[in-house]
Every structure is written in C-alpha cells, then in structure tokens.
Amino acid sequence: MKKKVLLIVAVCVAVGLAVAAPLLKTYDDDLPDVVTDHLFHERIKTFATAGDAPKVGEHELLFILPKWVPKDATQITEKVQTTGDAKLMRFTLGSAPLKLTGAKRCSGGAFNGVPKLGASWWPEGVGQSDGRVDCSDQFQYRVVVKGKQVYAWTNGDSSHP
C-alpha cells in the first residue's frame, strides 16, 4: 500500500513539474541563480549602465555586451543559456545612436529563427524576422527597436565561418 501511495505522489509531482516548468522558465526573473542554473540552465542579470556590465577578462563572461550596444545604454537586462549560446537582451537607449553592421557580414545569411529563450520582460510578438541583423560580434543578433527600448537576441548562430 505504501509503495502505491509513493508512486502516486511521485507521478503527481512529476506531472506538476512538467506543467509548471515552462511557466517558471518564462517568469524566473526573481529565482536565485542556483535554481535557474540547475533547473533551466539559464541565468539572468541586470545592469544599471553599460559600464556596469562585465568586460573581457572579468568574471561572468556570459554577460559581456556586444560591441554595438551604445556606451550610454541603461537598464540592461540579459538572460543567457548556461549550456549553450542563446541570449535575450533588453536595454534603454541614451543619446548615442545604435550602430548595427547589418546582415551582409553574416556567414550564410542572417538567421530568422524565433528566440530560444523566453522572459517575462520580452515583448509579445517580437521574434522570427523582426528587426535588423548584426553580425559584427561572435554571434548573429537580431535587434528590434521600439521607441527607446532595444530588444535583441541570438540563438548562438555564429557570425563568421
């Protein structure tokens, strides 16, 4: 009898986690890194300014900003995949212009995929072939500007062969 009860409880917990995991994965902004790292293989960080974000040679290499992010960008939020190269990014533009190199520098053309990651702060309907492409860094990014807000993502597609 005890084995049946334990089996039923285990099945209920597994089903509950399977149903709740996608929702938690999208709304995991406030979960500790240790939970998101182990459960979802993702991590999220926020920086007040571009100057506060890590630089090459520092820790947290996953959160180094692409070169095209203006130096006066503020309210930067990044969500990264810790077992891959997918990344979501949101920031507010200052007075410096956003300078993207475009798709012509991409190897094999620009990607058109939807973001592999999701976040509560990611706007609905932004994906697939929205925005412009930049291939000036290691990865191909798709960048969407909505007013002063910039949304960018990469699925880890390499920019160069």
mmCIF file of C-alpha atoms in Angstrom:
data_model
loop_
_atom_site.group_PDB
_atom_site.id
_atom_site.type_symbol
_atom_site.label_atom_id
_atom_site.label_comp_id
_atom_site.label_asym_id
_atom_site.label_seq_id
_atom_site.Cartn_x
_atom_site.Cartn_y
_atom_site.Cartn_z
ATOM 1 C CA MET A 1 0.000 0.000 0.000
ATOM 2 C CA LYS A 2 2.796 2.438 0.913
ATOM 3 C CA LYS A 3 4.508 1.746 -2.423
ATOM 4 C CA LYS A 4 1.325 2.658 -4.315
ATOM 5 C CA VAL A 5 0.972 5.922 -2.387
ATOM 6 C CA LEU A 6 4.614 6.816 -3.002
ATOM 7 C CA LEU A 7 4.231 6.016 -6.691
ATOM 8 C CA ILE A 8 1.105 8.171 -6.959
ATOM 9 C CA VAL A 9 2.827 11.063 -5.168
ATOM 10 C CA ALA A 10 5.902 10.735 -7.415
ATOM 11 C CA VAL A 11 3.753 10.746 -10.553
ATOM 12 C CA CYS A 12 1.782 13.793 -9.325
ATOM 13 C CA VAL A 13 4.992 15.694 -8.562
ATOM 14 C CA ALA A 14 6.474 14.800 -11.967
ATOM 15 C CA VAL A 15 3.318 15.893 -13.794
ATOM 16 C CA GLY A 16 3.146 19.090 -11.740
ATOM 17 C CA LEU A 17 6.756 19.963 -12.576
ATOM 18 C CA ALA A 18 6.213 19.187 -16.255
ATOM 19 C CA VAL A 19 3.238 21.549 -16.344
ATOM 20 C CA ALA A 20 4.810 24.292 -14.203
ATOM 21 C CA ALA A 21 8.346 24.257 -15.693
ATOM 22 C CA PRO A 22 7.557 26.195 -18.909
ATOM 23 C CA LEU A 23 5.719 28.861 -16.916
ATOM 24 C CA LEU A 24 8.507 29.113 -14.331
ATOM 25 C CA LYS A 25 11.098 29.279 -17.119
ATOM 26 C CA THR A 26 9.446 32.379 -18.595
ATOM 27 C CA TYR A 27 8.890 34.072 -15.226
ATOM 28 C CA ASP A 28 12.141 33.114 -13.498
ATOM 29 C CA ASP A 29 13.475 36.674 -13.128
ATOM 30 C CA ASP A 30 13.397 36.534 -9.326
ATOM 31 C CA LEU A 31 14.595 32.967 -8.820
ATOM 32 C CA PRO A 32 18.141 32.532 -7.448
ATOM 33 C CA ASP A 33 20.917 31.694 -9.950
ATOM 34 C CA VAL A 34 21.456 28.299 -8.334
ATOM 35 C CA VAL A 35 17.856 27.332 -9.156
ATOM 36 C CA THR A 36 17.799 28.635 -12.726
ATOM 37 C CA ASP A 37 21.302 27.259 -13.438
ATOM 38 C CA HIS A 38 20.436 23.729 -12.347
ATOM 39 C CA LEU A 39 16.774 23.571 -13.278
ATOM 40 C CA PHE A 40 16.700 25.503 -16.579
ATOM 41 C CA HIS A 41 20.395 26.011 -17.486
ATOM 42 C CA GLU A 42 19.748 29.750 -17.723
ATOM 43 C CA ARG A 43 20.801 32.831 -15.805
ATOM 44 C CA ILE A 44 19.594 36.449 -15.741
ATOM 45 C CA LYS A 45 21.468 39.628 -14.780
ATOM 46 C CA THR A 46 20.572 43.309 -14.756
ATOM 47 C CA PHE A 47 22.991 46.234 -15.052
ATOM 48 C CA ALA A 48 22.141 49.892 -14.436
ATOM 49 C CA THR A 49 24.529 51.061 -17.182
ATOM 50 C CA ALA A 50 26.680 49.553 -19.932
ATOM 51 C CA GLY A 51 29.696 50.432 -17.793
ATOM 52 C CA ASP A 52 28.422 48.117 -15.048
ATOM 53 C CA ALA A 53 28.338 45.072 -17.363
ATOM 54 C CA PRO A 54 31.356 42.721 -17.312
ATOM 55 C CA LYS A 55 34.269 43.322 -19.668
ATOM 56 C CA VAL A 56 36.572 40.836 -21.385
ATOM 57 C CA GLY A 57 38.892 39.359 -18.766
ATOM 58 C CA GLU A 58 36.409 39.711 -15.917
ATOM 59 C CA HIS A 59 34.098 37.106 -14.405
ATOM 60 C CA GLU A 60 30.607 36.442 -15.776
ATOM 61 C CA LEU A 61 31.788 36.162 -19.379
ATOM 62 C CA LEU A 62 28.274 35.114 -20.415
ATOM 63 C CA PHE A 63 27.116 38.688 -19.806
ATOM 64 C CA ILE A 64 29.659 40.648 -21.864
ATOM 65 C CA LEU A 65 27.716 43.065 -24.053
ATOM 66 C CA PRO A 66 28.096 43.031 -27.836
ATOM 67 C CA LYS A 67 30.225 45.906 -29.203
ATOM 68 C CA TRP A 68 27.196 47.532 -30.851
ATOM 69 C CA VAL A 69 25.489 48.278 -27.515
ATOM 70 C CA PRO A 70 25.963 52.052 -27.017
ATOM 71 C CA LYS A 71 28.153 53.119 -24.092
ATOM 72 C CA ASP A 72 25.295 55.208 -22.656
ATOM 73 C CA ALA A 73 22.749 52.350 -22.691
ATOM 74 C CA THR A 74 20.930 51.924 -19.375
ATOM 75 C CA GLN A 75 18.584 49.456 -17.659
ATOM 76 C CA ILE A 76 20.253 46.457 -19.290
ATOM 77 C CA THR A 77 18.781 43.019 -18.674
ATOM 78 C CA GLU A 78 20.304 39.869 -20.114
ATOM 79 C CA LYS A 79 19.101 36.283 -19.951
ATOM 80 C CA VAL A 80 21.620 33.684 -21.092
ATOM 81 C CA GLN A 81 21.667 29.970 -21.681
ATOM 82 C CA THR A 82 24.415 28.458 -19.480
ATOM 83 C CA THR A 83 24.710 25.275 -21.568
ATOM 84 C CA GLY A 84 24.677 26.990 -24.966
ATOM 85 C CA ASP A 85 24.962 30.387 -26.597
ATOM 86 C CA ALA A 86 21.374 31.672 -26.716
ATOM 87 C CA LYS A 87 20.813 35.133 -25.209
ATOM 88 C CA LEU A 88 17.999 37.651 -24.763
ATOM 89 C CA MET A 89 18.823 41.281 -24.083
ATOM 90 C CA ARG A 90 16.828 44.422 -23.357
ATOM 91 C CA PHE A 91 18.154 47.930 -22.750
ATOM 92 C CA THR A 92 17.200 51.586 -22.962
ATOM 93 C CA LEU A 93 18.934 53.820 -25.496
ATOM 94 C CA GLY A 94 20.619 57.023 -24.378
ATOM 95 C CA SER A 95 21.615 59.761 -26.815
ATOM 96 C CA ALA A 96 24.233 57.661 -28.669
ATOM 97 C CA PRO A 97 22.902 56.045 -31.847
ATOM 98 C CA LEU A 98 22.602 52.295 -32.303
ATOM 99 C CA LYS A 99 25.121 51.288 -34.995
ATOM 100 C CA LEU A 100 24.490 47.857 -36.478
ATOM 101 C CA THR A 101 26.577 46.398 -39.305
ATOM 102 C CA GLY A 102 23.703 44.537 -40.948
ATOM 103 C CA ALA A 103 23.308 41.092 -42.437
ATOM 104 C CA LYS A 104 25.939 41.446 -45.151
ATOM 105 C CA ARG A 105 28.690 40.476 -42.686
ATOM 106 C CA CYS A 106 26.881 37.270 -41.686
ATOM 107 C CA SER A 107 28.155 33.922 -42.898
ATOM 108 C CA GLY A 108 25.417 32.016 -44.698
ATOM 109 C CA GLY A 109 22.882 34.834 -44.459
ATOM 110 C CA ALA A 110 21.031 36.189 -41.468
ATOM 111 C CA PHE A 111 19.049 33.919 -39.183
ATOM 112 C CA ASN A 112 15.291 34.248 -38.937
ATOM 113 C CA GLY A 113 14.561 31.955 -36.015
ATOM 114 C CA VAL A 114 12.433 32.795 -33.023
ATOM 115 C CA PRO A 115 14.276 33.291 -29.721
ATOM 116 C CA LYS A 116 15.112 30.006 -27.966
ATOM 117 C CA LEU A 117 14.723 31.729 -24.593
ATOM 118 C CA GLY A 118 11.697 33.434 -23.077
ATOM 119 C CA ALA A 119 11.338 36.050 -20.336
ATOM 120 C CA SER A 120 8.539 37.956 -18.639
ATOM 121 C CA TRP A 121 10.049 41.240 -19.882
ATOM 122 C CA TRP A 122 10.274 40.086 -23.514
ATOM 123 C CA PRO A 123 7.530 41.756 -25.601
ATOM 124 C CA GLU A 124 4.895 39.546 -27.132
ATOM 125 C CA GLY A 125 5.115 39.198 -30.886
ATOM 126 C CA VAL A 126 8.820 40.079 -31.179
ATOM 127 C CA GLY A 127 10.612 37.288 -32.961
ATOM 128 C CA GLN A 128 11.089 35.417 -36.227
ATOM 129 C CA SER A 129 12.148 38.056 -38.772
ATOM 130 C CA ASP A 130 11.559 41.279 -36.808
ATOM 131 C CA GLY A 131 14.167 43.997 -36.596
ATOM 132 C CA ARG A 132 17.618 44.132 -38.097
ATOM 133 C CA VAL A 133 20.524 41.713 -38.027
ATOM 134 C CA ASP A 134 24.029 42.400 -36.736
ATOM 135 C CA CYS A 135 26.986 40.084 -37.270
ATOM 136 C CA SER A 136 29.841 42.254 -36.002
ATOM 137 C CA ASP A 137 30.478 40.051 -32.945
ATOM 138 C CA GLN A 138 30.889 36.313 -32.463
ATOM 139 C CA PHE A 139 27.168 35.605 -32.851
ATOM 140 C CA GLN A 140 24.387 36.734 -35.158
ATOM 141 C CA TYR A 141 21.946 39.007 -33.331
ATOM 142 C CA ARG A 142 18.509 40.163 -34.336
ATOM 143 C CA VAL A 143 17.778 43.624 -32.925
ATOM 144 C CA VAL A 144 14.378 45.311 -32.561
ATOM 145 C CA VAL A 145 13.992 48.968 -31.525
ATOM 146 C CA LYS A 146 10.677 50.106 -30.012
ATOM 147 C CA GLY A 147 10.953 53.772 -29.082
ATOM 148 C CA LYS A 148 13.938 53.969 -26.690
ATOM 149 C CA GLN A 149 13.733 50.236 -25.816
ATOM 150 C CA VAL A 150 16.001 47.810 -27.639
ATOM 151 C CA TYR A 151 15.354 44.062 -27.680
ATOM 152 C CA ALA A 152 17.981 41.720 -29.099
ATOM 153 C CA TRP A 153 18.555 38.011 -29.204
ATOM 154 C CA THR A 154 20.864 35.379 -30.511
ATOM 155 C CA ASN A 155 20.290 31.657 -30.679
ATOM 156 C CA GLY A 156 24.032 31.083 -30.784
ATOM 157 C CA ASP A 157 24.388 31.140 -34.568
ATOM 158 C CA SER A 158 27.975 32.046 -35.454
ATOM 159 C CA SER A 159 28.586 35.283 -37.363
ATOM 160 C CA HIS A 160 31.716 34.092 -39.082
ATOM 161 C CA PRO A 161 32.796 30.741 -40.550
#
